[in-house]
Amino acid sequence: MTTPVYQNFINGHFLKNQSGETFAVKNPATDEVIYHVEVADAFVQNAAIESAKQGFATWSAMAPIERSRILLKAVELLRARNDELAKIEVLDTGKPWQEAECVDVQTGADVIEYFAGLAPAQVGQQQMVGEDFYYTRKEPLGICAGIGAWNYPLQIACWKSGPALAAGNAFIFKPSEETPLGAIKLAEIFIEAGVPAGVFNVVQGAAEVGQWLTQSADIKKVSFTGEVGTGKKVVASAAGSLKDVTMELGGKSPLLVFDDADISQAVSAAMLGNFYTQGEICTNCTRIYVHKNVYQQFIDELKARTEQNIIAGDPMDPEVNFGALISKNHHDLVMGYIDKGISEGATLLTGGKALSPESAPNGYFVAPTVFTDCSDDMTIVKEEIFGPVMSVLVFEDEDDAIRRANDTHLGLAAGVFTKDIKRAHRVIHQLQAGICWINSYGNSPAEMPVGGYKQSGIGRENGIETLDHYTQTKSIYVGMTDIESPF
Ligand code: NDP
C-alpha cells in the first residue's frame, strides 16, 4: 500500500520541492510509516519568503476587525473539524484519543479566538508635550517564524500563529519532523476561512530547515518551542540578524505537597503532571516534594492509583488513557533515565519497564514510573526526561522545600498544595518559575500568560501581553509650534 506524500504549503497551496527529498512519519503506537513529507529545499524556502512578503502586504493593510472576523471563521472551522484533526494528532504523536478529542484542537482554537478578539482592541497612546504631542502606533513586525515541538503539534501552531496573525504579521511555521501534518491542516483551514494566500506558510524538515528560519534576515522574529539546548542555538543564530525571539523551553518543575494538603487532590495533580500525554509535557511536575508527615499516605495512594487506573494501549481506543512515546529514540532515552535512577540508588515504587500492550504491541510505550527515596543530586531529579517518570522527595520545613525546589537552572513551572491560604501565596511568590499553580496543576487557558524563568524561556505565549510581542511601537511626534533653531 502506498502512503500519501505531503508537500510544503506555500502561498495558499501545496508546492512541490525540486530536490525530491522526503522523510517518513511513523505512528508511534504501531511503528508503521503512515505518510511521507517533502523537505523544504532552497526552492521552497525562497518561495516561502516571497509568499510571506506578499501575504504580509495584504494582511497588514486590512483593518484589525476584518482580520479578527477571518480568524474567528478559522476558529469555527477548527472546532467543526475537531475529530478529524484530533485523530491526526493521535496518529502522529501516540497520545490517547481521550485527550486529543477534548484538548489539542480546543486549546488551539481557544487561543486563536482570544487573539482574534484582542486584535481590534489594540491601541496606541497619545500624550501632549507642551503644545506639541506625540502618538504611537502598534505596527506588525513583518514575517515571523514559528518552530514547533512534537508533543502538541497543532496546538503549538495555533498558539504561535494566533497572536502573530492577529497583530497583522505573516508567518512561516516549521513543525517538528515527527509531527508535520497538523500544521498543514491548519494552513488549509486558514485559507478556507479567508486568510489571504501567503499569510501562513508551512515548511517541512528537520534542524536545517529550522536553522534557515533562524538565520534568514527577511524574518523579524522567531518563536521557538523545544529543548533548552536547541533554544540556545536558535537564540545564537537569531542574533545574526538581531531577530526578536520567544523561547518556550524545557522544565524540571517542582510540586510541593504540605502536610495540610488534600492528599487525594495532590496525587491527582502529581499523576496529571507526570502521566498526562504519557509524560511529554514541558510543565510537568517531575520533582514532587512531599512533607514527611504525609509522605507514606501520598505514596500509598499514588502507587495504588497508578497501578489501577492507567490504561495503556491503542491510543485510538477511547478507554485508553496512556499512549506511546513519540519515537523509538525517545523511548530508549527515557528507559536510559530509568536505568540511571535505579543505578544511582532511587527506589522503584512502580513501573520502570517498557510496555507492549496487547492492542498496540509494537508501540513505544514506557510504563508510568515512580521513583521514591530520591535525592536532589540524582540525574533523574536534575534533568528533564520528557517521559512518564516521577521522582518523589521528602521535605521537613517550608524554607528547605523552597530552596531545594529553586535549586535548578530551569524555571518553567511550579505548584503548591496546601489548605493554608497564606502559606500557598508565600511559597508560590518565592518559587522561581513562570507558570504556577495553587491546589491545581497543568491548566493553561488562553487568557493566562505562559513562559519560563531562568533557562526555561524568554518571553511569553498567551495572555494579553503576547500581542505586544508581535508588534513594534512607532512613536510619532507632531509639531504644533514653530521649530526653534539656532541655525
Ligand atoms: P527540539 O529542541 O529537539 O526540537 C524543537 C524544534 O526545533 C523541532 O521542530 C526541531 O526540528 C527544531 N530544531 C532542531 N534543531 C534546530 C536548530 N538548530 N535550529 C532551529 N530549529 C531546530 O525539541 P523536541 O521537539 O524534542 O521537543 C521537546 C522539548 O520541547 C522538551 O524539552 C520540552 O520541554 C520542550 N517544550 C516546551 C514547551 C514550552 O511551552 N515551554 C512546550 C512543549 C515542549 P526536528 O524535530 O524536525 O528535528
Short mmCIF file of C-alpha atoms and ligand atoms in Angstrom, two decimals, residues 147-151 174-177 205-207 210-211 214 224-227 230 233-234 248-251 282 384 386 412, ligand 1:
data_model
loop_
_atom_site.label_atom_id
_atom_site.label_comp_id
_atom_site.label_asym_id
_atom_site.label_seq_id
_atom_site.Cartn_x
_atom_site.Cartn_y
_atom_site.Cartn_z
CA ILE A 147 9.38 26.33 15.15
CA GLY A 148 7.41 23.68 16.99
CA ALA A 149 7.98 20.66 19.21
CA TRP A 150 6.20 17.33 18.67
CA ASN A 151 4.11 16.97 21.83
CA LYS A 174 8.05 24.62 10.80
CA PRO A 175 6.52 21.75 12.72
CA SER A 176 8.67 19.01 14.19
CA GLU A 177 9.71 16.41 11.67
CA GLY A 205 12.10 19.35 7.53
CA ALA A 206 14.47 18.85 10.44
CA ALA A 207 17.10 21.07 12.08
CA GLY A 210 14.79 25.39 11.42
CA GLN A 211 18.28 26.87 11.13
CA THR A 214 16.57 31.49 12.41
CA PHE A 224 10.51 28.54 19.29
CA THR A 225 9.22 25.62 21.35
CA GLY A 226 11.70 22.88 22.13
CA GLU A 227 14.63 21.82 24.25
CA THR A 230 18.20 23.79 20.81
CA LYS A 233 21.29 27.54 19.24
CA VAL A 234 18.21 29.35 17.98
CA GLU A 248 9.33 28.15 25.21
CA LEU A 249 11.79 25.59 26.52
CA GLY A 250 12.08 22.67 28.89
CA GLY A 251 11.48 22.34 32.60
CA CYS A 282 7.04 20.75 29.29
CA GLU A 384 14.29 16.85 32.03
CA PHE A 386 10.10 14.25 28.99
CA LEU A 412 9.21 26.80 33.76
P1 NDP B 1 13.80 20.01 19.97
O1 NDP B 1 14.53 21.13 20.57
O2 NDP B 1 14.55 18.79 19.62
O3 NDP B 1 13.10 20.47 18.59
C1 NDP B 1 12.18 21.54 18.55
C2 NDP B 1 12.08 22.03 17.12
O4 NDP B 1 13.30 22.64 16.72
C3 NDP B 1 11.81 20.94 16.09
O5 NDP B 1 10.96 21.44 15.11
C4 NDP B 1 13.20 20.68 15.56
O6 NDP B 1 13.19 20.07 14.30
C5 NDP B 1 13.77 22.07 15.52
N1 NDP B 1 15.22 22.19 15.53
C6 NDP B 1 16.15 21.27 15.90
N2 NDP B 1 17.38 21.80 15.83
C7 NDP B 1 17.25 23.09 15.40
C8 NDP B 1 18.15 24.16 15.15
N3 NDP B 1 19.47 24.03 15.31
N4 NDP B 1 17.64 25.35 14.74
C9 NDP B 1 16.32 25.53 14.60
N5 NDP B 1 15.41 24.55 14.83
C10 NDP B 1 15.87 23.34 15.22
O7 NDP B 1 12.58 19.70 20.94
P2 NDP B 1 11.57 18.47 20.87
O8 NDP B 1 10.86 18.53 19.57
O9 NDP B 1 12.31 17.24 21.24
O10 NDP B 1 10.52 18.83 22.00
C11 NDP B 1 10.67 18.50 23.33
C12 NDP B 1 11.17 19.70 24.11
O11 NDP B 1 10.28 20.79 23.93
C13 NDP B 1 11.22 19.47 25.60
O12 NDP B 1 12.41 19.99 26.12
C14 NDP B 1 10.05 20.27 26.13
O13 NDP B 1 10.19 20.68 27.45
C15 NDP B 1 10.00 21.41 25.18
N6 NDP B 1 8.67 22.01 25.17
C16 NDP B 1 8.49 23.23 25.75
C17 NDP B 1 7.23 23.81 25.82
C18 NDP B 1 7.02 25.15 26.43
O14 NDP B 1 5.99 25.76 26.16
N7 NDP B 1 7.89 25.66 27.26
C19 NDP B 1 6.06 23.12 25.28
C20 NDP B 1 6.37 21.86 24.65
C21 NDP B 1 7.64 21.33 24.62
P3 NDP B 1 13.04 18.46 14.16
O15 NDP B 1 12.36 17.94 15.39
O16 NDP B 1 12.20 18.30 12.97
O17 NDP B 1 14.41 17.95 14.07
#
